[in-house]
Short mmCIF file of C-alpha atoms in Angstrom, two decimals:
data_model
loop_
_atom_site.label_atom_id
_atom_site.label_comp_id
_atom_site.label_asym_id
_atom_site.label_seq_id
_atom_site.Cartn_x
_atom_site.Cartn_y
_atom_site.Cartn_z
CA MET M 343 -10.94 8.10 25.51
CA ARG M 344 -10.46 11.16 22.69
CA PRO M 345 -6.81 12.98 23.54
CA ARG M 346 -7.80 16.87 23.62
CA ARG M 347 -7.47 18.67 20.90
CA GLY M 348 -3.77 20.82 20.60
CA TYR M 349 -2.02 18.91 23.07
CA LEU M 350 1.01 17.41 22.18
CA GLY M 351 2.72 16.58 25.77
CA VAL M 352 5.88 14.11 25.74
CA CYS M 353 4.92 10.81 27.62
CA THR M 354 7.18 8.01 27.71
CA THR M 355 6.93 4.46 29.12
CA ALA M 356 10.47 4.74 29.77
CA LEU M 357 9.76 7.89 32.38
CA LEU M 358 6.21 6.38 33.53
CA SER M 359 7.83 3.51 34.97
CA VAL M 360 13.44 -4.47 -2.59
CA LEU M 361 13.80 -2.67 -3.18
CA VAL M 362 11.66 -5.42 -4.28
CA ALA M 363 8.80 -7.17 -2.60
CA VAL M 364 10.51 -10.77 -1.89
CA PRO M 365 9.22 -12.75 0.64
CA SER M 366 10.84 -14.50 2.56
CA LEU M 367 9.72 -17.33 4.64
CA ALA M 368 9.22 -18.26 8.17
CA GLY M 369 6.44 -21.35 8.60
CA ASP M 370 3.90 -19.77 7.24
CA THR M 371 4.77 -16.12 7.55
CA ARG M 372 5.33 -13.97 4.51
CA GLU M 373 7.85 -10.86 5.05
CA PHE M 374 7.23 -8.33 2.13
CA GLU M 375 10.45 -6.18 2.91
CA ASP M 376 10.79 -2.44 1.75
CA SER M 377 13.82 -0.08 1.25
CA ASP M 378 14.65 1.72 5.41
CA HIS M 379 15.09 5.43 5.49
CA ASP M 380 13.63 5.82 1.65
CA ALA M 381 10.50 8.17 2.82
CA ILE M 382 10.48 11.17 1.04
CA PRO M 383 7.39 13.84 0.67
CA ARG M 384 5.31 13.92 -2.31
CA ARG M 385 3.00 16.83 -2.33
CA THR M 386 -0.66 16.23 -3.92
CA ASP M 387 -1.74 20.15 -3.87
CA PRO M 388 -1.24 22.08 -7.24
CA CYS M 389 1.31 24.20 -5.72
CA ASN M 390 3.28 21.93 -4.34
CA CYS M 391 3.57 23.95 -1.22
CA GLY M 392 1.29 22.46 1.50
CA GLN M 393 2.98 23.16 4.31
CA MET M 394 4.06 20.52 6.72
CA LEU M 395 5.19 20.81 10.80
CA PRO M 396 6.88 22.92 12.32
CA ASP M 397 4.39 25.50 10.91
CA LEU M 398 1.62 23.77 12.50
CA ILE M 399 -0.55 26.69 14.13
CA ASN M 400 -2.30 24.85 16.57
CA PHE M 401 1.11 24.05 18.47
CA PRO M 402 2.44 27.61 18.50
CA ASN M 403 4.60 26.11 22.05
CA LEU M 404 6.41 23.89 20.30
CA PRO M 405 8.66 25.52 17.84
CA ASN M 406 11.06 22.32 17.52
CA ALA M 407 7.85 19.69 16.62
CA ARG M 408 8.52 17.73 13.74
CA GLN M 409 6.51 15.63 11.14
CA ARG M 410 7.83 11.97 11.06
CA LEU M 411 7.73 10.75 7.31
CA PRO M 412 5.90 7.04 7.65
CA ASP M 413 8.41 4.91 6.18
CA VAL M 414 7.43 0.86 5.84
CA LYS M 415 10.16 -1.40 6.78
CA ALA M 416 8.21 -4.61 5.78
CA VAL M 417 4.73 -5.95 5.63
CA ASN M 418 4.46 -9.31 7.39
CA ILE M 419 1.29 -11.75 6.86
CA THR M 420 0.99 -15.11 9.58
CA ALA M 421 -1.61 -17.68 10.17
CA TRP M 422 -2.42 -16.82 13.43
CA GLU M 423 -3.58 -18.55 17.04
CA ALA M 424 -4.00 -16.58 20.01
CA ALA M 425 -3.94 -17.66 23.32
CA SER M 426 -7.01 -15.30 24.14
CA PRO M 427 -8.40 -14.37 21.15
CA ASP M 428 -11.48 -12.64 22.65
CA THR M 429 -9.19 -10.28 24.98
CA ASP M 430 -5.53 -10.20 23.62
CA PRO M 431 -5.61 -11.51 19.78
CA TYR M 432 -1.99 -10.06 19.81
CA THR M 433 -0.32 -12.36 21.87
CA GLY M 434 -0.27 -15.96 20.38
CA TRP M 435 1.91 -17.97 17.73
CA GLU M 436 2.20 -18.40 14.04
CA VAL M 437 0.40 -22.01 12.50
CA SER M 438 0.35 -23.82 9.46
CA HIS M 439 -2.26 -22.14 6.89
CA ASN M 440 -3.63 -25.08 6.30
CA GLY M 441 -6.68 -24.96 9.28
CA ALA M 442 -5.70 -21.64 10.15
CA HIS M 443 -8.76 -19.61 11.61
CA LEU M 444 -7.35 -16.29 11.60
CA VAL M 445 -4.53 -13.80 10.09
CA ARG M 446 -2.42 -11.25 11.29
CA ILE M 447 -0.80 -8.21 9.41
CA ASP M 448 1.95 -6.02 10.50
CA ILE M 449 2.77 -3.37 9.21
CA ARG M 450 6.14 -2.01 10.41
CA LEU M 451 7.04 1.37 10.49
CA GLU M 452 10.35 3.81 11.09
CA GLY M 453 10.43 5.21 13.74
CA LEU M 454 7.43 6.90 16.16
CA ILE M 455 4.48 6.39 14.28
CA ASN M 456 0.42 7.40 15.11
CA PRO M 457 -2.87 6.63 14.39
CA PRO M 458 -4.68 8.79 11.95
CA GLY M 459 -6.95 11.71 12.65
CA THR M 460 -9.74 13.04 10.64
CA LEU M 461 -9.50 15.14 7.46
CA GLY M 462 -12.21 16.99 6.89
CA LEU M 463 -13.97 14.29 5.13
CA ASN M 464 -17.87 13.22 5.31
CA GLY M 465 -18.46 15.95 7.75
CA LEU M 466 -15.37 15.36 10.10
CA PRO M 467 -12.96 17.91 11.42
CA TYR M 468 -9.78 18.24 9.87
CA GLU M 469 -7.64 17.10 13.12
CA PRO M 470 -4.86 15.22 11.55
CA PHE M 471 -2.77 15.60 14.64
CA VAL M 472 -5.22 14.66 17.46
CA PHE M 473 -3.05 11.61 18.24
CA GLY M 474 0.51 12.92 17.60
CA THR M 475 2.82 14.78 15.26
CA ASN M 476 3.39 12.11 13.11
CA PRO M 477 0.06 10.30 11.73
CA LEU M 478 -0.34 7.51 9.38
CA TYR M 479 -2.28 7.69 5.93
CA GLY M 480 -2.69 5.54 2.95
CA PHE M 481 -3.66 2.16 1.92
CA ILE M 482 -2.36 -1.23 2.36
CA GLU M 483 -3.73 -3.13 -0.72
CA ILE M 484 -3.97 -7.18 -0.55
CA ASP M 485 -4.79 -9.29 -3.42
CA VAL M 486 -6.08 -12.48 -1.30
CA ASP M 487 -6.17 -14.69 -4.52
CA ASN M 488 -2.96 -13.88 -6.33
CA ASP M 489 -4.90 -13.07 -9.57
CA LYS M 490 -4.15 -9.28 -11.06
CA ASP M 491 -7.76 -9.62 -12.98
CA THR M 492 -9.99 -9.73 -9.90
CA GLY M 493 -10.42 -7.01 -7.26
CA GLY M 494 -10.05 -3.14 -7.74
CA ASP M 495 -11.86 0.33 -7.33
CA SER M 496 -15.45 0.89 -7.72
CA SER M 497 -15.25 4.76 -9.01
CA ASP M 498 -12.16 7.27 -9.84
CA GLY M 499 -12.44 8.54 -6.19
CA ASP M 500 -11.29 5.55 -4.63
CA ALA M 501 -8.46 4.74 -7.69
CA PRO M 502 -6.92 8.09 -7.58
CA LEU M 503 -5.93 7.42 -4.09
CA HIS M 504 -4.25 4.01 -4.15
CA PHE M 505 -1.24 2.54 -5.12
CA LEU M 506 -0.99 2.15 -9.11
CA ALA M 507 -2.13 5.64 -9.38
CA ASN M 508 0.55 7.31 -7.19
CA ALA M 509 3.95 4.76 -7.66
CA ALA M 510 4.61 7.36 -10.20
CA ARG M 511 5.47 9.94 -8.35
CA PHE M 512 8.33 8.26 -6.72
CA GLY M 513 9.64 8.15 -10.11
CA GLY M 514 9.37 4.62 -11.08
CA LEU M 515 6.43 2.22 -11.74
CA PRO M 516 6.12 -1.22 -10.41
CA SER M 517 7.74 -4.34 -12.01
CA GLY M 518 5.72 -7.20 -13.11
CA PRO M 519 2.54 -7.68 -14.79
CA ILE M 520 0.73 -5.23 -12.95
CA SER M 521 3.17 -2.70 -14.17
CA VAL M 522 0.99 -1.94 -17.46
CA ARG M 523 -2.04 -0.63 -15.19
CA ALA M 524 0.11 1.41 -13.23
CA ALA M 525 -0.43 4.90 -14.06
CA GLN M 526 2.86 7.01 -16.00
CA GLY M 527 1.22 10.58 -14.69
CA SER M 528 -1.57 12.76 -13.78
CA SER M 529 -3.26 12.55 -17.02
CA ASP M 530 -4.12 8.82 -16.79
CA LEU M 531 -5.86 9.12 -13.52
CA PHE M 532 -8.86 10.58 -16.11
CA GLU M 533 -8.98 7.57 -18.39
CA SER M 534 -11.84 5.23 -18.20
CA TRP M 535 -11.66 2.11 -16.70
CA THR M 536 -11.79 0.13 -20.60
CA HIS M 537 -8.74 2.44 -21.76
CA PRO M 538 -5.33 1.90 -20.66
CA PRO M 539 -3.71 2.21 -18.12
CA GLN M 540 -6.91 0.83 -16.04
CA ILE M 541 -5.96 1.96 -12.84
CA GLN M 542 -9.20 0.60 -11.38
CA LEU M 543 -8.37 -2.65 -12.43
CA SER M 544 -5.94 -3.06 -9.09
CA GLY M 545 -6.24 -6.59 -8.45
CA ALA M 546 -6.71 -5.37 -4.64
CA ASP M 547 -9.34 -7.54 -3.00
CA TRP M 548 -8.93 -6.00 0.75
CA ILE M 549 -7.64 -2.83 1.77
CA MET M 550 -6.48 -1.58 5.04
CA PRO M 551 -7.65 2.11 4.62
CA PHE M 552 -5.99 4.85 6.78
CA CYS M 553 -7.95 8.13 4.64
CA GLY M 554 -8.70 10.03 7.49
CA CYS M 555 -12.37 9.68 6.18
CA PHE M 556 -13.72 7.89 9.39
CA ALA M 557 -13.40 8.27 13.06
CA THR M 558 -10.25 6.50 15.21
CA ASN M 559 -11.64 5.51 18.56
CA VAL M 560 -9.29 4.77 21.26
CA VAL M 561 -10.13 1.55 22.94
CA SER M 562 -7.02 0.94 25.24
CA GLN M 563 -3.59 2.69 25.94
CA SER M 564 -0.24 1.48 28.25
CA THR M 565 0.00 5.12 29.39
CA PRO M 566 -2.22 8.04 30.02
CA CYS M 567 -1.22 10.44 28.00
CA ALA M 568 -3.34 12.50 25.03
CA THR M 569 -0.77 11.66 22.45
CA PHE M 570 0.72 8.33 21.26
CA GLY M 571 4.24 8.66 22.42
CA PRO M 572 7.76 6.79 22.77
CA GLY M 573 7.19 2.93 23.87
CA ALA M 574 3.26 3.33 23.72
CA THR M 575 0.61 0.74 22.75
CA TRP M 576 -2.41 1.83 21.64
CA VAL M 577 -5.39 -0.36 20.08
CA VAL M 578 -7.56 1.69 18.25
CA GLU M 579 -11.29 0.95 16.19
CA GLY M 580 -12.35 2.09 13.04
CA ARG M 581 -13.22 0.64 9.44
CA PHE M 582 -9.34 -0.39 8.90
CA PHE M 583 -10.24 -3.31 6.93
CA GLN M 584 -12.01 -3.48 3.91
CA ARG M 585 -13.40 -5.55 0.90
CA SER M 586 -12.51 -3.84 -2.02
CA SER M 587 -15.26 -1.01 -3.13
CA GLY M 588 -15.49 -2.57 -6.72
CA TYR M 589 -17.40 -5.31 -5.32
CA SER M 590 -20.00 -3.51 -3.51
CA ALA M 591 -22.19 -3.11 -6.54
CA ALA M 592 -22.09 -6.61 -6.89
CA SER M 593 -23.20 -7.49 -3.44
CA LEU M 594 -25.95 -6.34 -0.58
CA MET M 595 -23.81 -8.35 2.22
CA LEU M 596 -23.85 -6.57 5.48
CA GLY M 597 -21.45 -6.30 7.73
CA GLY M 598 -20.07 -2.43 7.49
CA SER M 599 -21.64 0.61 6.70
CA GLY M 600 -24.00 -0.03 4.05
CA PRO M 601 -24.97 -3.11 1.94
CA GLY M 602 -22.09 -4.39 -0.32
CA ARG M 603 -19.42 -2.29 1.56
CA TYR M 604 -18.38 -5.06 4.31
CA ASP M 605 -16.08 -2.44 6.23
CA PRO M 606 -16.64 -3.57 9.39
CA MET M 607 -15.28 -1.80 12.81
CA VAL M 608 -11.59 -3.92 13.16
CA ARG M 609 -9.15 -2.75 16.04
CA LEU M 610 -5.29 -2.05 15.47
CA ARG M 611 -2.72 -2.18 17.57
CA PHE M 612 -0.35 0.59 17.41
CA LYS M 613 3.06 -0.41 19.03
CA HIS M 614 6.28 1.75 19.21
CA ARG M 615 9.66 -0.10 20.61
CA ILE M 616 12.15 2.36 21.89
CA ASP M 617 15.25 -0.01 21.24
CA GLU M 618 14.14 -0.58 17.70
CA ASP M 619 12.43 3.01 17.21
CA GLU M 620 9.90 1.47 15.70
CA THR M 621 6.11 1.68 15.32
CA THR M 622 4.22 -1.81 14.43
CA VAL M 623 0.96 -1.59 13.39
CA SER M 624 -1.15 -4.83 13.97
CA LEU M 625 -4.19 -6.28 12.72
CA VAL M 626 -5.95 -9.92 13.47
CA TYR M 627 -8.48 -10.83 11.52
CA PRO M 628 -10.95 -13.79 11.23
CA LEU M 629 -9.87 -15.71 7.86
CA ASP M 630 -13.48 -18.09 8.49
CA GLN M 631 -16.62 -18.17 10.76
CA VAL M 632 -14.67 -19.88 13.34
CA GLY M 633 -11.95 -17.09 13.39
CA ALA M 634 -14.89 -14.57 13.87
CA ALA M 635 -16.43 -16.49 16.33
CA LEU M 636 -12.98 -16.65 18.49
CA LEU M 637 -12.23 -13.10 18.37
CA ALA M 638 -15.83 -12.23 19.51
CA GLY M 639 -15.91 -14.95 22.34
CA ARG M 640 -18.55 -16.96 21.13
CA THR M 641 -19.86 -19.82 19.10
CA ALA M 642 -19.36 -19.94 15.24
CA GLN M 643 -21.88 -17.86 13.87
CA GLN M 644 -23.63 -19.12 10.11
CA ALA M 645 -22.14 -16.80 7.23
CA GLN M 646 -24.75 -14.48 5.45
CA ALA M 647 -26.77 -15.45 2.67
CA PHE M 648 -26.54 -11.96 0.77
CA ASP M 649 -29.00 -9.81 2.42
CA GLN M 650 -30.08 -11.90 5.48
CA ASN M 651 -28.47 -10.27 8.12
CA VAL M 652 -28.11 -13.82 10.02
CA SER M 653 -24.75 -12.75 11.47
CA ASN M 654 -22.87 -9.72 13.30
CA ASP M 655 -19.27 -11.53 12.24
CA THR M 656 -17.35 -10.98 9.13
CA SER M 657 -14.44 -13.04 7.52
CA ILE M 658 -12.50 -13.45 4.58
CA ALA M 659 -13.82 -16.66 3.59
CA GLU M 660 -17.51 -15.08 4.06
CA GLY M 661 -16.82 -12.31 2.12
CA VAL M 662 -15.01 -14.23 -0.57
CA ALA M 663 -18.28 -16.75 -0.86
CA ASP M 664 -20.26 -13.84 -1.54
CA LEU M 665 -18.21 -12.82 -4.13
CA ILE M 666 -18.15 -16.41 -5.71
CA ASN M 667 -22.00 -16.45 -5.08
CA ALA M 668 -22.31 -13.26 -7.22
CA ALA M 669 -20.03 -14.33 -10.23
CA GLN M 670 -21.85 -17.79 -10.82
CA ARG M 671 -25.26 -15.80 -11.03
CA GLN M 672 -26.73 -17.31 -7.88
CA LEU M 673 -27.76 -14.09 -6.31
CA PRO M 674 -31.52 -12.22 -7.62
CA TYR M 675 -29.90 -8.85 -8.25
CA VAL M 676 -26.54 -10.21 -10.22
CA SER M 677 -28.08 -10.58 -13.34
CA ALA M 678 -28.63 -6.29 -13.79
CA ILE M 679 -24.71 -6.20 -13.63
CA PRO M 680 -23.77 -5.44 -17.17
CA GLN M 681 -21.50 -7.87 -18.89
CA ASN M 682 -19.51 -4.48 -20.00
CA SER M 683 -19.00 -2.82 -16.27
CA LEU M 684 -16.01 -2.72 -14.09
CA GLN M 685 -17.98 -4.47 -11.54
CA PHE M 686 -18.57 -7.27 -13.92
CA ALA M 687 -15.11 -7.31 -14.76
CA ILE M 688 -13.60 -7.60 -11.19
CA MET M 689 -16.35 -10.17 -10.08
CA ASN M 690 -16.63 -12.56 -12.84
CA ARG M 691 -13.56 -14.68 -12.29
CA TRP M 692 -14.50 -15.81 -8.98
CA ALA M 693 -17.15 -18.24 -10.45
CA SER M 694 -14.29 -20.35 -10.58
CA LYS M 695 -12.81 -19.66 -7.40
CA SER M 696 -12.89 -21.18 -3.66
CA PRO M 697 -13.07 -19.74 -0.21
CA ALA M 698 -10.64 -22.08 0.65
CA ALA M 699 -7.89 -21.21 -1.89
CA ALA M 700 -8.45 -17.30 -0.69
CA VAL M 701 -8.02 -18.07 3.42
CA ASP M 702 -4.66 -19.64 2.00
CA ILE M 703 -2.40 -16.78 3.42
CA THR M 704 1.14 -18.14 1.30
CA ARG M 705 -0.55 -16.62 -1.81
CA TRP M 706 -1.36 -13.44 -0.52
CA ARG M 707 0.16 -10.57 -2.30
CA PRO M 708 0.35 -6.64 -0.77
CA THR M 709 1.24 -3.45 -2.25
CA PHE M 710 1.42 -0.24 -0.19
CA ILE M 711 1.10 3.58 -0.80
CA VAL M 712 1.41 5.83 2.49
CA GLY M 713 1.70 9.41 4.19
CA THR M 714 1.57 11.93 6.37
CA ALA M 715 -0.69 14.95 6.33
CA TYR M 716 -0.63 18.77 5.79
CA SER M 717 -0.54 20.83 8.85
CA THR M 718 -3.27 23.13 7.54
CA PRO M 719 -6.38 21.65 5.19
CA PRO M 720 -4.76 22.66 1.46
CA PRO M 721 -7.31 23.65 -1.47
CA ASP M 722 -6.55 20.45 -2.88
CA GLY M 723 -5.11 17.00 -2.07
CA PHE M 724 -5.31 15.55 0.96
CA ILE M 725 -1.98 13.30 1.72
CA ILE M 726 1.48 14.04 1.16
CA TRP M 727 2.82 10.58 0.30
CA THR M 728 5.96 9.31 1.65
CA ASP M 729 6.64 6.34 0.73
CA VAL M 730 5.39 3.22 -1.81
CA GLY M 731 5.98 -0.61 -2.20
CA PHE M 732 6.27 -3.27 -3.14
CA GLY M 733 8.70 -3.35 -6.51
CA VAL M 734 8.96 0.11 -7.40
CA LEU M 735 12.54 0.93 -8.41
CA LYS M 736 13.39 4.76 -8.75
CA GLY M 737 14.32 5.04 -12.71
CA ASP M 738 12.54 2.24 -13.65
CA VAL M 739 10.08 4.33 -15.98
CA ASN M 740 8.79 1.61 -18.28
CA GLY M 741 8.46 -1.36 -15.59
CA ASP M 742 10.56 -3.59 -16.71
CA GLY M 743 12.12 -3.84 -13.12
CA VAL M 744 15.67 -2.88 -14.40
CA VAL M 745 17.10 0.20 -14.12
CA ASP M 746 19.41 0.73 -17.04
CA GLU M 747 19.95 2.85 -20.25
CA LEU M 748 16.57 1.94 -22.00
CA ASP M 749 14.84 4.23 -18.87
CA ARG M 750 17.27 7.23 -19.58
CA ALA M 751 16.86 7.09 -23.52
CA ALA M 752 13.05 6.95 -22.89
CA ILE M 753 13.41 10.31 -20.88
CA VAL M 754 15.54 12.04 -23.67
CA ALA M 755 12.98 10.97 -26.52
CA LEU M 756 10.11 12.48 -24.24
CA ILE M 757 11.97 15.51 -23.80
CA ALA M 758 12.93 16.22 -27.39
CA GLU M 759 9.38 15.40 -28.23
CA LYS M 760 7.46 17.55 -25.85
CA ASP M 761 10.09 20.55 -24.76
CA GLY M 762 8.05 23.87 -25.86
CA GLY M 763 5.00 22.02 -26.94
CA ILE M 764 1.57 20.39 -25.67
CA GLY M 765 2.50 19.39 -22.28
CA ASP M 766 5.05 21.41 -21.59
CA ALA M 767 3.50 23.90 -19.16
CA ASP M 768 6.03 27.00 -19.92
CA GLY M 769 6.14 26.95 -23.32
CA ALA M 770 9.66 27.41 -23.92
CA ILE M 771 12.33 25.43 -25.54
CA ASP M 772 14.45 25.10 -22.93
CA GLY M 773 16.17 21.81 -22.66
CA ARG M 774 13.34 20.71 -20.24
CA ILE M 775 9.24 19.80 -19.87
CA THR M 776 8.03 21.99 -16.60
CA LEU M 777 4.90 20.09 -15.23
CA GLY M 778 1.89 22.46 -15.10
CA GLY M 779 0.15 22.57 -11.63
CA PHE M 780 2.85 20.11 -10.10
CA GLY M 781 2.13 18.44 -7.28
CA SER M 782 -1.42 17.55 -8.08
CA SER M 783 0.06 17.08 -11.69
CA TYR M 784 3.11 14.50 -11.29
CA SER M 785 5.16 12.18 -13.79
CA VAL M 786 6.90 9.23 -13.77
CA PHE M 787 9.81 10.47 -15.97
CA ASP M 788 10.28 13.56 -12.94
CA ILE M 789 12.79 11.13 -11.26
CA ASP M 790 13.78 13.70 -8.64
CA GLY M 791 10.02 15.08 -8.07
CA ASP M 792 10.55 18.39 -8.74
CA GLY M 793 8.32 19.45 -11.10
CA PHE M 794 10.44 19.31 -14.01
CA ILE M 795 11.67 16.80 -16.57
CA GLY M 796 15.21 17.59 -17.84
CA PRO M 797 18.91 17.24 -17.31
CA LEU M 798 18.64 16.35 -13.40
CA ASP M 799 16.40 13.20 -14.13
CA VAL M 800 18.33 12.46 -17.27
CA ALA M 801 22.01 12.69 -14.94
CA PHE M 802 19.95 10.49 -12.56
CA TYR M 803 21.35 7.19 -14.60
CA ASP M 804 24.86 8.64 -14.97
CA HIS M 805 26.16 6.27 -12.61
CA ILE M 806 23.50 3.09 -13.16
CA CYS M 807 25.25 -0.44 -13.34
CA ALA M 808 23.27 -3.04 -14.89
CA ALA M 809 25.56 -5.89 -13.04
CA ASP M 810 24.37 -4.47 -9.59
CA PHE M 811 21.34 -6.27 -9.77
CA ASN M 812 19.74 -6.11 -6.54
CA HIS M 813 20.47 -2.25 -6.85
CA SER M 814 22.43 -2.27 -3.27
CA GLY M 815 24.74 0.04 -4.82
CA THR M 816 27.51 -2.49 -4.42
CA LEU M 817 28.77 -5.66 -6.42
CA SER M 818 28.31 -8.62 -4.50
CA ALA M 819 27.84 -12.42 -4.72
CA GLN M 820 24.36 -11.75 -3.83
CA ASP M 821 23.74 -9.92 -6.92
CA ILE M 822 24.52 -13.49 -8.84
CA PHE M 823 22.35 -15.26 -6.60
CA ASP M 824 19.46 -12.52 -7.23
CA PHE M 825 19.95 -12.89 -11.16
CA LEU M 826 19.93 -16.27 -11.00
CA SER M 827 16.64 -16.52 -9.40
CA ALA M 828 15.06 -13.95 -11.67
CA TRP M 829 16.42 -16.52 -14.28
CA PHE M 830 15.28 -19.77 -13.59
CA ASP M 831 11.97 -18.11 -12.83
CA ALA M 832 11.99 -17.23 -16.13
CA SER M 833 11.08 -13.44 -15.28
CA PRO M 834 11.78 -10.73 -17.34
CA ILE M 835 14.14 -8.90 -15.50
CA ALA M 836 16.48 -11.75 -16.20
CA ASP M 837 16.57 -10.71 -20.12
CA PHE M 838 19.91 -9.14 -19.32
CA ASN M 839 20.71 -8.22 -23.02
CA HIS M 840 17.07 -6.98 -23.84
CA SER M 841 16.50 -9.67 -26.61
CA GLY M 842 13.25 -9.88 -25.99
CA THR M 843 13.46 -13.61 -24.37
CA VAL M 844 15.20 -15.01 -21.23
CA SER M 845 18.02 -16.98 -22.33
CA VAL M 846 21.28 -18.63 -21.22
CA GLN M 847 22.72 -15.67 -23.03
CA ASP M 848 21.66 -13.58 -20.86
CA ILE M 849 24.05 -15.60 -17.80
CA PHE M 850 26.72 -15.16 -19.56
CA ASP M 851 26.29 -11.82 -20.33
CA PHE M 852 25.27 -10.69 -16.77
CA LEU M 853 28.40 -12.25 -15.62
CA ALA M 854 30.69 -10.19 -18.15
CA ALA M 855 29.52 -7.13 -16.95
CA TRP M 856 29.81 -8.59 -13.40
CA PHE M 857 32.94 -9.87 -13.74
CA THR M 858 33.75 -6.19 -15.67
CA GLY M 859 32.65 -4.35 -12.88
CA CYS M 860 31.27 -0.75 -12.13
#
């Protein structure tokens, strides 16, 4: 079923009938939370002027149409068992990750968000709003082996669209070990994978792409509406769960759009709740071949042996076993992969790993970058980014997980060095750096995202309070608990006095600041 182009009739079931990614545990569900109401448009076209609704000419009869900005509230990863997996995989219960055959991934979003249309790629038309005015675009990236040195993107065509390349657009860098691989600005996108920051080495092994680069087919819907409306539940189909493209050259595995791609057709459920005004996008996917058989309603099939098409099923375990075989040189074509190549770098560490460890969902770590579409095709850029996570703090320009005077000093020093010189598009010594070609160009030091690095960005730090450890805006006992948690984990962000090491003195200095207040 395909909705008619250009129709956005109101249709409701009621009428028809971290700031930082800290997982919370509930059995074997991992919940990674993001701040609510923090979506903000970050355009990618060179003039930073690409239009959004209500300027969409295809809908002249809807002058009050508004485009909801995708805003992620949380990503949940659950070891799952379904009552009727082949007919309704979304109804079931969480189970222990030990022995689980299915995983459920839920992306919880603020408000009414609908499936994506195509964006004029791969010979497909530009129809982003075919399912509604609030399409979801972007990427959920998942590290299944908790190893930042496996997984990544095969080409510069993929890497500049993903998390590490775009976090800086929101005025901060991801904290933790991966921060060194995040682009500080658009100039970093042109570096080879062998040179810092190495955005291609993302650590992501599987990706949920909402790219508008393949057709989205509607399988079922709770109402006969042409567009996804309030209270609706739709199931859609497409290549929405893929092994990271960096692995494709080290594999001939079938199970997708081509050898090594491992991007099978999967089904997602989009469900909007009117009472919560929240949309949840759900995927149930096999952890192993038993899970694949459960979803298909048939006997378990044998896992593939590199390029042998013995199975139409796919699973995390099968995809990982293929990588392990490649890394251990058990596949005949792998010896041709140069040891100084990106494909070798992200694949070779799998030699010492096991499928059993990779299907342990308690080890998985997600990141995301999401956005929406332009009302008409821009000359460059496809997606307006709106939200990023996890672990990205606005104002943390050095990626140490803290917003403090060190970040302010870095911006002040940059302005002093670059104002009026190379990198300042207006060439004038005027107390600020002008970013040429904004927003295809961008910088983490542009905190407010206006295309300039200057006094307004420095002023962002005027009201920072180091004792507000969790950046909630107020001091509370929770700041103490969060600091102590980071301290016991020996996290770099617990180096409160910036001595270079985490010590007892950091506790004393933090408590002194907390009792002094802000």
